[in-house]
mmCIF file of C-alpha atoms (C1' of nucleotides) in Angstrom:
data_model
loop_
_atom_site.group_PDB
_atom_site.id
_atom_site.type_symbol
_atom_site.label_atom_id
_atom_site.label_comp_id
_atom_site.label_asym_id
_atom_site.label_seq_id
_atom_site.Cartn_x
_atom_site.Cartn_y
_atom_site.Cartn_z
ATOM 1 C CA MET X 1 68.065 98.669 97.484
ATOM 2 C CA GLU X 2 67.595 98.333 101.204
ATOM 3 C CA SER X 3 70.679 97.610 103.325
ATOM 4 C CA PRO X 4 69.461 96.434 106.683
ATOM 5 C CA PRO X 5 72.230 97.151 109.157
ATOM 6 C CA VAL X 6 74.106 94.115 110.402
ATOM 7 C CA ARG X 7 74.877 93.845 114.089
ATOM 8 C CA PRO X 8 78.554 94.070 114.923
ATOM 9 C CA PRO X 9 80.127 90.985 116.511
ATOM 10 C CA ALA X 10 78.683 90.344 119.948
ATOM 11 C CA ASP X 11 81.288 88.027 121.415
ATOM 12 C CA PRO X 12 83.125 90.071 124.039
ATOM 13 C CA PRO X 13 86.759 89.651 122.946
ATOM 14 C CA THR X 14 86.074 90.693 119.363
ATOM 15 C CA ALA X 15 83.598 93.428 120.225
ATOM 16 C CA THR X 16 85.987 94.911 122.761
ATOM 17 C CA ALA X 17 88.955 94.803 120.410
ATOM 18 C CA LEU X 18 86.960 96.543 117.671
ATOM 19 C CA LYS X 19 85.800 99.224 120.035
ATOM 20 C CA LEU X 20 89.345 99.763 121.240
ATOM 21 C CA PHE X 21 90.436 100.138 117.644
ATOM 22 C CA VAL X 22 87.848 102.837 117.069
ATOM 23 C CA VAL X 23 88.657 104.878 120.165
ATOM 24 C CA LEU X 24 92.371 104.524 119.479
ATOM 25 C CA ASN X 25 91.877 105.998 116.030
ATOM 26 C CA ARG X 26 89.718 108.833 117.279
ATOM 27 C CA ALA X 27 91.927 109.715 120.213
ATOM 28 C CA LEU X 28 95.016 109.944 118.047
ATOM 29 C CA ALA X 29 93.211 111.952 115.373
ATOM 30 C CA ALA X 30 91.957 114.430 117.937
ATOM 31 C CA VAL X 31 95.346 114.911 119.559
ATOM 32 C CA GLN X 32 97.103 115.077 116.221
ATOM 33 C CA ALA X 33 94.856 117.878 115.074
ATOM 34 C CA HIS X 34 96.351 119.986 117.846
ATOM 35 C CA ALA X 35 99.914 118.950 117.125
ATOM 36 C CA LEU X 36 99.475 119.572 113.413
ATOM 37 C CA ALA X 37 98.310 123.114 113.944
ATOM 38 C CA ASP X 38 101.605 124.340 115.302
ATOM 39 C CA ILE X 39 103.721 122.217 112.999
ATOM 40 C CA GLU X 40 102.063 123.467 109.845
ATOM 41 C CA SER X 41 102.074 127.039 111.028
ATOM 42 C CA GLN X 42 105.859 126.769 110.656
ATOM 43 C CA GLY X 43 105.670 125.474 107.098
ATOM 44 C CA LEU X 44 106.686 121.947 108.099
ATOM 45 C CA THR X 45 104.961 118.638 107.498
ATOM 46 C CA GLU X 46 104.537 116.103 110.251
ATOM 47 C CA GLY X 47 107.302 113.969 108.797
ATOM 48 C CA GLU X 48 109.735 116.855 108.556
ATOM 49 C CA PHE X 49 108.975 117.888 112.106
ATOM 50 C CA ALA X 50 109.435 114.337 113.347
ATOM 51 C CA ILE X 51 112.901 114.224 111.816
ATOM 52 C CA LEU X 52 113.999 117.541 113.248
ATOM 53 C CA GLU X 53 112.675 116.528 116.625
ATOM 54 C CA ALA X 54 114.427 113.164 116.585
ATOM 55 C CA LEU X 55 117.761 114.722 115.657
ATOM 56 C CA TYR X 56 117.285 117.457 118.235
ATOM 57 C CA HIS X 57 116.802 115.012 121.067
ATOM 58 C CA LYS X 58 118.953 112.110 119.913
ATOM 59 C CA GLY X 59 121.761 113.788 117.999
ATOM 60 C CA PRO X 60 122.954 112.516 114.584
ATOM 61 C CA LEU X 61 121.095 109.419 113.418
ATOM 62 C CA LEU X 62 121.603 106.982 110.569
ATOM 63 C CA LEU X 63 118.803 107.267 108.031
ATOM 64 C CA GLY X 64 117.674 103.749 108.850
ATOM 65 C CA ASP X 65 117.402 104.515 112.540
ATOM 66 C CA LEU X 66 115.513 107.684 111.700
ATOM 67 C CA GLN X 67 113.130 105.698 109.541
ATOM 68 C CA ARG X 68 112.276 103.242 112.304
ATOM 69 C CA ARG X 69 111.823 106.094 114.699
ATOM 70 C CA ILE X 70 109.441 108.193 112.618
ATOM 71 C CA LEU X 71 107.393 105.378 111.082
ATOM 72 C CA VAL X 72 107.832 106.329 107.437
ATOM 73 C CA SER X 73 108.849 104.254 104.411
ATOM 74 C CA SER X 74 112.463 104.102 103.276
ATOM 75 C CA GLY X 75 111.693 106.205 100.222
ATOM 76 C CA GLY X 76 109.892 108.661 102.426
ATOM 77 C CA THR X 77 112.916 109.068 104.665
ATOM 78 C CA THR X 78 115.197 109.877 101.735
ATOM 79 C CA PHE X 79 112.607 112.287 100.411
ATOM 80 C CA LEU X 80 112.117 114.079 103.726
ATOM 81 C CA VAL X 81 115.824 114.391 104.432
ATOM 82 C CA ASP X 82 116.345 115.696 100.885
ATOM 83 C CA ARG X 83 113.814 118.394 101.472
ATOM 84 C CA LEU X 84 115.237 119.402 104.832
ATOM 85 C CA GLU X 85 118.710 119.413 103.311
ATOM 86 C CA LYS X 86 117.613 121.719 100.508
ATOM 87 C CA ARG X 87 116.276 124.084 103.118
ATOM 88 C CA GLY X 88 119.562 123.987 104.958
ATOM 89 C CA LEU X 89 118.097 122.518 108.133
ATOM 90 C CA VAL X 90 119.822 119.134 107.965
ATOM 91 C CA GLU X 91 122.881 117.659 106.288
ATOM 92 C CA ARG X 92 124.010 114.162 105.437
ATOM 93 C CA GLN X 93 127.341 112.945 106.730
ATOM 94 C CA LEU X 94 129.261 109.826 105.831
ATOM 95 C CA CYS X 95 129.399 107.000 108.310
ATOM 96 C CA PRO X 96 133.052 106.095 108.952
ATOM 97 C CA SER X 97 132.345 102.443 109.659
ATOM 98 C CA ASP X 98 129.831 101.660 106.906
ATOM 99 C CA ARG X 99 130.117 103.227 103.512
ATOM 100 C CA ARG X 100 126.510 102.444 102.611
ATOM 101 C CA ALA X 101 125.131 104.414 105.521
ATOM 102 C CA ARG X 102 124.575 108.144 106.011
ATOM 103 C CA TYR X 103 124.002 110.182 109.105
ATOM 104 C CA ALA X 104 121.421 112.926 109.189
ATOM 105 C CA VAL X 105 122.650 115.841 111.289
ATOM 106 C CA LEU X 106 120.983 119.123 112.202
ATOM 107 C CA THR X 107 122.682 122.259 110.910
ATOM 108 C CA ALA X 108 122.947 125.292 113.149
ATOM 109 C CA GLU X 109 119.921 126.706 111.368
ATOM 110 C CA GLY X 110 117.953 123.497 111.883
ATOM 111 C CA THR X 111 118.876 123.408 115.540
ATOM 112 C CA ALA X 112 117.733 126.979 115.942
ATOM 113 C CA LEU X 113 114.418 126.295 114.192
ATOM 114 C CA ILE X 114 113.445 123.189 116.112
ATOM 115 C CA GLY X 115 114.717 124.725 119.345
ATOM 116 C CA HIS X 116 112.320 127.545 118.734
ATOM 117 C CA ILE X 117 109.313 125.451 117.715
ATOM 118 C CA PHE X 118 109.579 122.524 120.075
ATOM 119 C CA PRO X 119 108.542 124.158 123.343
ATOM 120 C CA ALA X 120 105.296 125.402 121.823
ATOM 121 C CA HIS X 121 104.701 121.968 120.330
ATOM 122 C CA ALA X 122 105.259 120.268 123.681
ATOM 123 C CA GLU X 123 102.872 122.694 125.283
ATOM 124 C CA SER X 124 100.139 122.040 122.741
ATOM 125 C CA ILE X 125 100.496 118.279 123.230
ATOM 126 C CA ARG X 126 100.309 118.759 126.970
ATOM 127 C CA ARG X 127 97.167 120.774 126.463
ATOM 128 C CA ALA X 128 95.632 118.242 124.068
ATOM 129 C CA MET X 129 96.204 115.487 126.634
ATOM 130 C CA SER X 130 94.883 117.468 129.564
ATOM 131 C CA GLY X 131 91.532 115.697 129.486
ATOM 132 C CA LEU X 132 93.354 112.949 131.353
ATOM 133 C CA GLY X 133 94.992 113.523 134.744
ATOM 134 C CA LEU X 134 98.615 112.623 135.251
ATOM 135 C CA ALA X 135 97.856 109.259 136.836
ATOM 136 C CA ASP X 136 95.467 108.341 134.025
ATOM 137 C CA GLN X 137 98.035 109.362 131.442
ATOM 138 C CA ARG X 138 100.565 107.111 133.123
ATOM 139 C CA ALA X 139 98.076 104.254 133.128
ATOM 140 C CA ALA X 140 97.367 104.837 129.441
ATOM 141 C CA ILE X 141 101.088 104.840 128.660
ATOM 142 C CA THR X 142 101.541 101.470 130.323
ATOM 143 C CA LEU X 143 98.608 99.926 128.494
ATOM 144 C CA LEU X 144 99.507 101.359 125.100
ATOM 145 C CA LYS X 145 103.143 100.428 125.415
ATOM 146 C CA THR X 146 102.173 96.805 125.997
ATOM 147 C CA LEU X 147 99.633 96.928 123.208
ATOM 148 C CA GLY X 148 102.089 98.393 120.734
ATOM 149 C CA THR X 149 104.948 96.106 121.620
ATOM 150 C CA GLU X 150 102.840 92.971 121.422
ATOM 151 C CA ALA X 151 101.145 93.986 118.185
ATOM 152 C CA GLU X 152 104.526 94.726 116.605
ATOM 153 C CA ALA X 153 105.857 91.359 117.695
ATOM 154 C CA LEU X 154 102.873 89.486 116.259
ATOM 155 C CA PRO X 155 103.472 88.327 112.681
ATOM 156 C CA ILE X 156 101.172 89.928 110.151
ATOM 157 C CA GLU X 157 98.851 87.192 109.054
ATOM 158 C CA ALA X 158 97.988 86.950 105.383
ATOM 159 C CA LEU X 159 94.337 86.186 104.747
ATOM 160 C CA MET J 1 128.633 120.520 112.781
ATOM 161 C CA GLU J 2 128.017 118.854 116.127
ATOM 162 C CA SER J 3 124.435 118.644 117.378
ATOM 163 C CA PRO J 4 124.561 117.838 121.051
ATOM 164 C CA PRO J 5 121.250 116.210 121.947
ATOM 165 C CA VAL J 6 118.902 118.376 123.949
ATOM 166 C CA ARG J 7 117.101 116.839 126.878
ATOM 167 C CA PRO J 8 113.365 116.537 126.430
ATOM 168 C CA PRO J 9 111.198 118.536 128.841
ATOM 169 C CA ALA J 10 111.583 117.239 132.366
ATOM 170 C CA ASP J 11 108.507 118.700 134.013
ATOM 171 C CA PRO J 12 106.184 115.770 134.619
ATOM 172 C CA PRO J 13 102.966 116.966 132.943
ATOM 173 C CA THR J 14 104.694 117.805 129.667
ATOM 174 C CA ALA J 15 107.037 114.826 129.686
ATOM 175 C CA THR J 16 104.147 112.467 130.363
ATOM 176 C CA ALA J 17 101.960 113.962 127.661
ATOM 177 C CA LEU J 18 104.755 113.687 125.104
ATOM 178 C CA LYS J 19 105.411 110.105 126.023
ATOM 179 C CA LEU J 20 101.732 109.304 125.754
ATOM 180 C CA PHE J 21 101.699 110.875 122.312
ATOM 181 C CA VAL J 22 104.553 108.631 121.213
ATOM 182 C CA VAL J 23 103.078 105.385 122.497
ATOM 183 C CA LEU J 24 99.677 106.327 121.085
ATOM 184 C CA ASN J 25 101.220 106.739 117.654
ATOM 185 C CA ARG J 26 103.159 103.513 117.862
ATOM 186 C CA ALA J 27 100.304 101.438 119.209
ATOM 187 C CA LEU J 28 97.959 102.563 116.454
ATOM 188 C CA ALA J 29 100.584 102.037 113.762
ATOM 189 C CA ALA J 30 101.265 98.519 114.975
ATOM 190 C CA VAL J 31 97.604 97.552 115.132
ATOM 191 C CA GLN J 32 96.854 99.210 111.814
ATOM 192 C CA ALA J 33 99.561 97.204 110.103
ATOM 193 C CA HIS J 34 97.508 94.109 110.907
ATOM 194 C CA ALA J 35 94.216 95.635 109.837
ATOM 195 C CA LEU J 36 95.714 96.936 106.612
ATOM 196 C CA ALA J 37 96.979 93.535 105.595
ATOM 197 C CA ASP J 38 93.536 92.030 105.185
ATOM 198 C CA ILE J 39 91.979 95.193 103.769
ATOM 199 C CA GLU J 40 94.553 95.574 101.022
ATOM 200 C CA SER J 41 94.486 91.905 100.194
ATOM 201 C CA GLN J 42 90.953 92.626 98.962
ATOM 202 C CA GLY J 43 92.040 95.514 96.762
ATOM 203 C CA LEU J 44 90.507 98.122 99.058
ATOM 204 C CA THR J 45 92.048 101.145 100.722
ATOM 205 C CA GLU J 46 91.496 101.903 104.366
ATOM 206 C CA GLY J 47 89.081 104.680 103.483
ATOM 207 C CA GLU J 48 87.053 102.497 101.150
ATOM 208 C CA PHE J 49 86.869 99.776 103.736
ATOM 209 C CA ALA J 50 85.798 102.245 106.405
ATOM 210 C CA ILE J 51 82.893 103.368 104.231
ATOM 211 C CA LEU J 52 81.713 99.866 103.428
ATOM 212 C CA GLU J 53 81.943 98.946 107.083
ATOM 213 C CA ALA J 54 80.019 101.999 108.245
ATOM 214 C CA LEU J 55 77.218 101.372 105.760
ATOM 215 C CA TYR J 56 77.151 97.690 106.633
ATOM 216 C CA HIS J 57 76.641 98.335 110.308
ATOM 217 C CA LYS J 58 74.663 101.571 110.203
ATOM 218 C CA GLY J 59 72.650 101.293 107.015
ATOM 219 C CA PRO J 60 72.364 104.185 104.505
ATOM 220 C CA LEU J 61 74.214 107.305 105.637
ATOM 221 C CA LEU J 62 74.332 110.879 104.381
ATOM 222 C CA LEU J 63 77.752 111.697 102.949
ATOM 223 C CA GLY J 64 78.325 114.242 105.688
ATOM 224 C CA ASP J 65 77.601 111.700 108.402
ATOM 225 C CA LEU J 66 79.914 109.266 106.674
ATOM 226 C CA GLN J 67 82.629 111.886 106.565
ATOM 227 C CA ARG J 68 82.473 112.555 110.297
ATOM 228 C CA ARG J 69 82.481 108.843 110.964
ATOM 229 C CA ILE J 70 85.500 107.922 108.892
ATOM 230 C CA LEU J 71 87.655 110.974 109.619
ATOM 231 C CA VAL J 72 88.325 112.024 106.042
ATOM 232 C CA SER J 73 88.031 115.409 104.310
ATOM 233 C CA SER J 74 84.894 116.376 102.413
ATOM 234 C CA GLY J 75 86.673 116.041 99.089
ATOM 235 C CA GLY J 76 87.968 112.681 100.175
ATOM 236 C CA THR J 77 84.490 111.440 100.955
ATOM 237 C CA THR J 78 83.203 112.389 97.507
ATOM 238 C CA PHE J 79 86.234 110.774 95.953
ATOM 239 C CA LEU J 80 85.925 107.521 97.904
ATOM 240 C CA VAL J 81 82.195 107.168 97.283
ATOM 241 C CA ASP J 82 82.806 107.860 93.586
ATOM 242 C CA ARG J 83 85.285 105.044 93.439
ATOM 243 C CA LEU J 84 83.058 102.605 95.262
ATOM 244 C CA GLU J 85 80.166 103.619 93.035
ATOM 245 C CA LYS J 86 82.192 102.948 89.898
ATOM 246 C CA ARG J 87 82.926 99.491 91.229
ATOM 247 C CA GLY J 88 79.254 98.903 91.843
ATOM 248 C CA LEU J 89 79.651 98.457 95.595
ATOM 249 C CA VAL J 90 77.777 101.579 96.675
ATOM 250 C CA GLU J 91 75.184 103.899 95.182
ATOM 251 C CA ARG J 92 74.066 107.434 95.898
ATOM 252 C CA GLN J 93 70.415 108.060 96.616
ATOM 253 C CA LEU J 94 68.565 111.333 96.877
ATOM 254 C CA CYS J 95 67.498 112.527 100.275
ATOM 255 C CA PRO J 96 63.754 113.239 100.207
ATOM 256 C CA SER J 97 63.902 116.007 102.782
ATOM 257 C CA ASP J 98 67.026 117.862 101.615
ATOM 258 C CA ARG J 99 67.888 118.227 97.976
ATOM 259 C CA ARG J 100 71.521 119.108 98.714
ATOM 260 C CA ALA J 101 72.164 115.856 100.528
ATOM 261 C CA ARG J 102 72.887 112.362 99.220
ATOM 262 C CA TYR J 103 72.713 109.007 100.909
ATOM 263 C CA ALA J 104 75.383 106.432 100.338
ATOM 264 C CA VAL J 105 73.861 102.943 100.233
ATOM 265 C CA LEU J 106 75.452 99.539 99.813
ATOM 266 C CA THR J 107 74.464 97.619 96.691
ATOM 267 C CA ALA J 108 73.829 93.896 96.917
ATOM 268 C CA GLU J 109 77.322 93.346 95.627
ATOM 269 C CA GLY J 110 78.798 95.710 98.197
ATOM 270 C CA THR J 111 76.887 94.023 100.983
ATOM 271 C CA ALA J 112 78.163 90.649 99.838
ATOM 272 C CA LEU J 113 81.765 91.877 99.705
ATOM 273 C CA ILE J 114 81.888 93.519 103.096
ATOM 274 C CA GLY J 115 79.903 90.667 104.623
ATOM 275 C CA HIS J 116 82.609 88.356 103.394
ATOM 276 C CA ILE J 117 85.594 90.452 104.462
ATOM 277 C CA PHE J 118 84.431 91.816 107.777
ATOM 278 C CA PRO J 119 84.640 88.669 109.913
ATOM 279 C CA ALA J 120 88.277 88.125 108.963
ATOM 280 C CA HIS J 121 88.980 91.783 109.618
ATOM 281 C CA ALA J 122 87.380 91.618 113.062
ATOM 282 C CA GLU J 123 89.414 88.539 113.821
ATOM 283 C CA SER J 124 92.680 90.160 112.843
ATOM 284 C CA ILE J 125 91.920 93.199 115.008
ATOM 285 C CA ARG J 126 91.105 90.891 117.893
ATOM 286 C CA ARG J 127 94.403 89.175 117.356
ATOM 287 C CA ALA J 128 96.351 92.438 117.076
ATOM 288 C CA MET J 129 94.870 93.566 120.399
ATOM 289 C CA SER J 130 95.479 90.300 122.174
ATOM 290 C CA GLY J 131 98.576 91.603 123.921
ATOM 291 C CA LEU J 132 96.109 93.183 126.325
ATOM 292 C CA GLY J 133 93.654 91.113 128.356
ATOM 293 C CA LEU J 134 89.959 91.896 128.226
ATOM 294 C CA ALA J 135 89.992 93.942 131.424
ATOM 295 C CA ASP J 136 92.983 95.968 130.245
ATOM 296 C CA GLN J 137 91.310 96.581 126.902
ATOM 297 C CA ARG J 138 88.251 97.875 128.702
ATOM 298 C CA ALA J 139 90.426 100.129 130.837
ATOM 299 C CA ALA J 140 92.159 101.425 127.708
ATOM 300 C CA ILE J 141 88.817 102.101 126.039
ATOM 301 C CA THR J 142 87.672 104.216 128.967
ATOM 302 C CA LEU J 143 90.862 106.235 129.056
ATOM 303 C CA LEU J 144 91.057 106.767 125.308
ATOM 304 C CA LYS J 145 87.412 107.697 125.029
ATOM 305 C CA THR J 146 87.911 110.444 127.579
ATOM 306 C CA LEU J 147 91.126 111.550 125.938
ATOM 307 C CA GLY J 148 89.553 111.714 122.476
ATOM 308 C CA THR J 149 86.404 113.462 123.574
ATOM 309 C CA GLU J 150 88.235 116.102 125.567
ATOM 310 C CA ALA J 151 90.833 116.716 122.872
ATOM 311 C CA GLU J 152 88.094 117.138 120.279
ATOM 312 C CA ALA J 153 86.266 119.592 122.484
ATOM 313 C CA LEU J 154 89.372 121.696 123.071
ATOM 314 C CA PRO J 155 89.712 124.544 120.557
ATOM 315 C CA ILE J 156 92.745 124.243 118.306
ATOM 316 C CA GLU J 157 95.061 126.981 119.431
ATOM 317 C CA ALA J 158 96.866 129.004 116.796
ATOM 318 C CA LEU J 159 100.494 129.722 117.679
ATOM 319 C "C1'" DT N 1 58.851 137.132 100.227
ATOM 320 C "C1'" DC N 2 63.522 138.588 100.352
ATOM 321 C "C1'" DG N 3 68.061 138.416 101.844
ATOM 322 C "C1'" DC N 4 71.645 136.236 104.279
ATOM 323 C "C1'" DG N 5 74.363 133.231 106.929
ATOM 324 C "C1'" DT N 6 74.765 128.259 107.052
ATOM 325 C "C1'" DT N 7 75.142 123.629 105.422
ATOM 326 C "C1'" DA N 8 75.850 119.668 101.929
ATOM 327 C "C1'" DT N 9 78.260 118.219 98.300
ATOM 328 C "C1'" DC N 10 81.458 118.523 94.489
ATOM 329 C "C1'" DT N 11 85.622 120.068 91.701
ATOM 330 C "C1'" DC N 12 90.293 120.162 91.006
ATOM 331 C "C1'" DA N 13 94.985 121.427 91.410
ATOM 332 C "C1'" DC N 14 98.278 119.923 94.350
ATOM 333 C "C1'" DT N 15 101.229 117.056 97.658
ATOM 334 C "C1'" DA N 16 103.166 114.108 100.939
ATOM 335 C "C1'" DC N 17 103.996 109.801 100.835
ATOM 336 C "C1'" DT N 18 104.279 104.650 99.309
ATOM 337 C "C1'" DG N 19 106.291 100.522 97.428
ATOM 338 C "C1'" DA N 20 108.924 98.065 94.293
ATOM 339 C "C1'" DA N 21 113.014 97.839 91.976
ATOM 340 C "C1'" DA N 22 117.962 99.399 91.548
ATOM 341 C "C1'" DT N 23 122.490 100.045 93.436
ATOM 342 C "C1'" DA N 24 126.074 99.315 96.361
ATOM 343 C "C1'" DA N 25 128.411 97.824 100.350
ATOM 344 C "C1'" DA N 26 128.846 94.703 104.239
ATOM 345 C "C1'" DT N 27 128.724 90.023 106.058
ATOM 346 C "C1'" DA N 28 128.388 84.919 106.353
ATOM 347 C "C1'" DG N 29 129.508 80.428 104.860
ATOM 348 C "C1'" DC N 30 132.161 77.542 102.531
ATOM 349 C "C1'" DG Z 1 139.031 84.696 98.933
ATOM 350 C "C1'" DC Z 2 134.496 83.869 96.488
ATOM 351 C "C1'" DT Z 3 129.769 83.554 96.213
ATOM 352 C "C1'" DA Z 4 125.256 84.321 98.277
ATOM 353 C "C1'" DT Z 5 122.544 86.708 101.394
ATOM 354 C "C1'" DT Z 6 121.455 90.589 103.820
ATOM 355 C "C1'" DT Z 7 121.415 95.499 104.842
ATOM 356 C "C1'" DA Z 8 121.469 100.763 103.745
ATOM 357 C "C1'" DT Z 9 120.063 104.016 100.815
ATOM 358 C "C1'" DT Z 10 118.140 105.964 96.551
ATOM 359 C "C1'" DT Z 11 115.054 106.382 92.529
ATOM 360 C "C1'" DC Z 12 110.741 107.065 90.613
ATOM 361 C "C1'" DA Z 13 106.259 106.197 88.933
ATOM 362 C "C1'" DG Z 14 102.049 106.036 91.024
ATOM 363 C "C1'" DT Z 15 98.213 107.183 94.450
ATOM 364 C "C1'" DA Z 16 95.254 108.182 98.175
ATOM 365 C "C1'" DG Z 17 94.042 111.894 100.085
ATOM 366 C "C1'" DT Z 18 93.806 117.314 101.158
ATOM 367 C "C1'" DG Z 19 91.902 121.818 101.202
ATOM 368 C "C1'" DA Z 20 90.230 125.914 99.179
ATOM 369 C "C1'" DG Z 21 86.830 127.507 96.459
ATOM 370 C "C1'" DA Z 22 82.439 126.784 93.754
ATOM 371 C "C1'" DT Z 23 77.616 125.681 93.588
ATOM 372 C "C1'" DA Z 24 73.269 124.868 95.221
ATOM 373 C "C1'" DA Z 25 69.788 124.460 98.604
ATOM 374 C "C1'" DC Z 26 68.083 125.247 103.267
ATOM 375 C "C1'" DG Z 27 65.857 128.068 106.764
ATOM 376 C "C1'" DC Z 28 65.545 132.000 109.752
ATOM 377 C "C1'" DG Z 29 64.181 136.566 110.715
ATOM 378 C "C1'" DA Z 30 62.738 141.079 109.048
#
DNA sequence: TCGCGTTATCTCACTACTGAAATAAATAGC
DNA sequence: GCTATTTATTTCAGTAGTGAGATAACGCGA
């Protein structure tokens, strides 16, 4: 059963886009491996850490806003907040203006934990990114911001 | 229980790295949403698709090589190849020079399937990336390749 | 040839999450 | 003010994947 390899698309726009997709995947995976190391060493998952971090830097957030921010499903948000609540790191609070909504708020314990972990996390991200100089990082930010914004705006096309 | 937001790090190298991490995550998520749409419409997972694609363009591959290529755990590779094998899309073949190793090879049916899906997939990636012009995509590729390579080379630091 | 560290794959118990449906409250139009 | 639509969260069954350990084979040096 021979499977002669098939050449990838040669037309420049498609070939370039595919290559960009590959390096995007690999770059994120490589950087994430560093980030994950210090998150998991604290007994947190990525999702849990993302929530603590968001609340730490933004203050109380409605679950829906949290969800958009951390890129997790709605069920996942409930699940993650449940777990953090059971550990006493976060609590839910009622929203005065909308009885359907709930705020997630850091407890004192949660604030202490993320306040302790975050600096080391920031440092390990800085280190993971250090293959690029500051100017290159800024250039990458500009490009990726455009890419992300435009791709989000584009409707997902069914086949 | 007030949680006054804490300012993120202000020193430029750390602040820039963190921002880059955020936009990297968001850009990939946005592009992947497009890619996922056409993969799942064929009843495949991302991992399954990645394997079919790798075999299609590279020919038979040892499981270990596959694993490195698709960024999945060793157990995951076995699991994914099992599933594709059960569906008759892939087979395992013995490696003549190493009795521990196995090749994964596309069957005729697998070749037909990926040959049918891939062009649409390539097109939807091209479309997802179209927020960036060709020159910008090339610039992004260069930056991300460096970033990924350097981050992979850097030892993961335990806290 | 023997032993030993390494490498390739597999097994399997476990888990973090997804996605679809349910509930409930807010809002818009009539 | 009533109905229909939309929005916010929760529930829960299901799943794709992980990761640690097991097994087997390789290959190097003594």
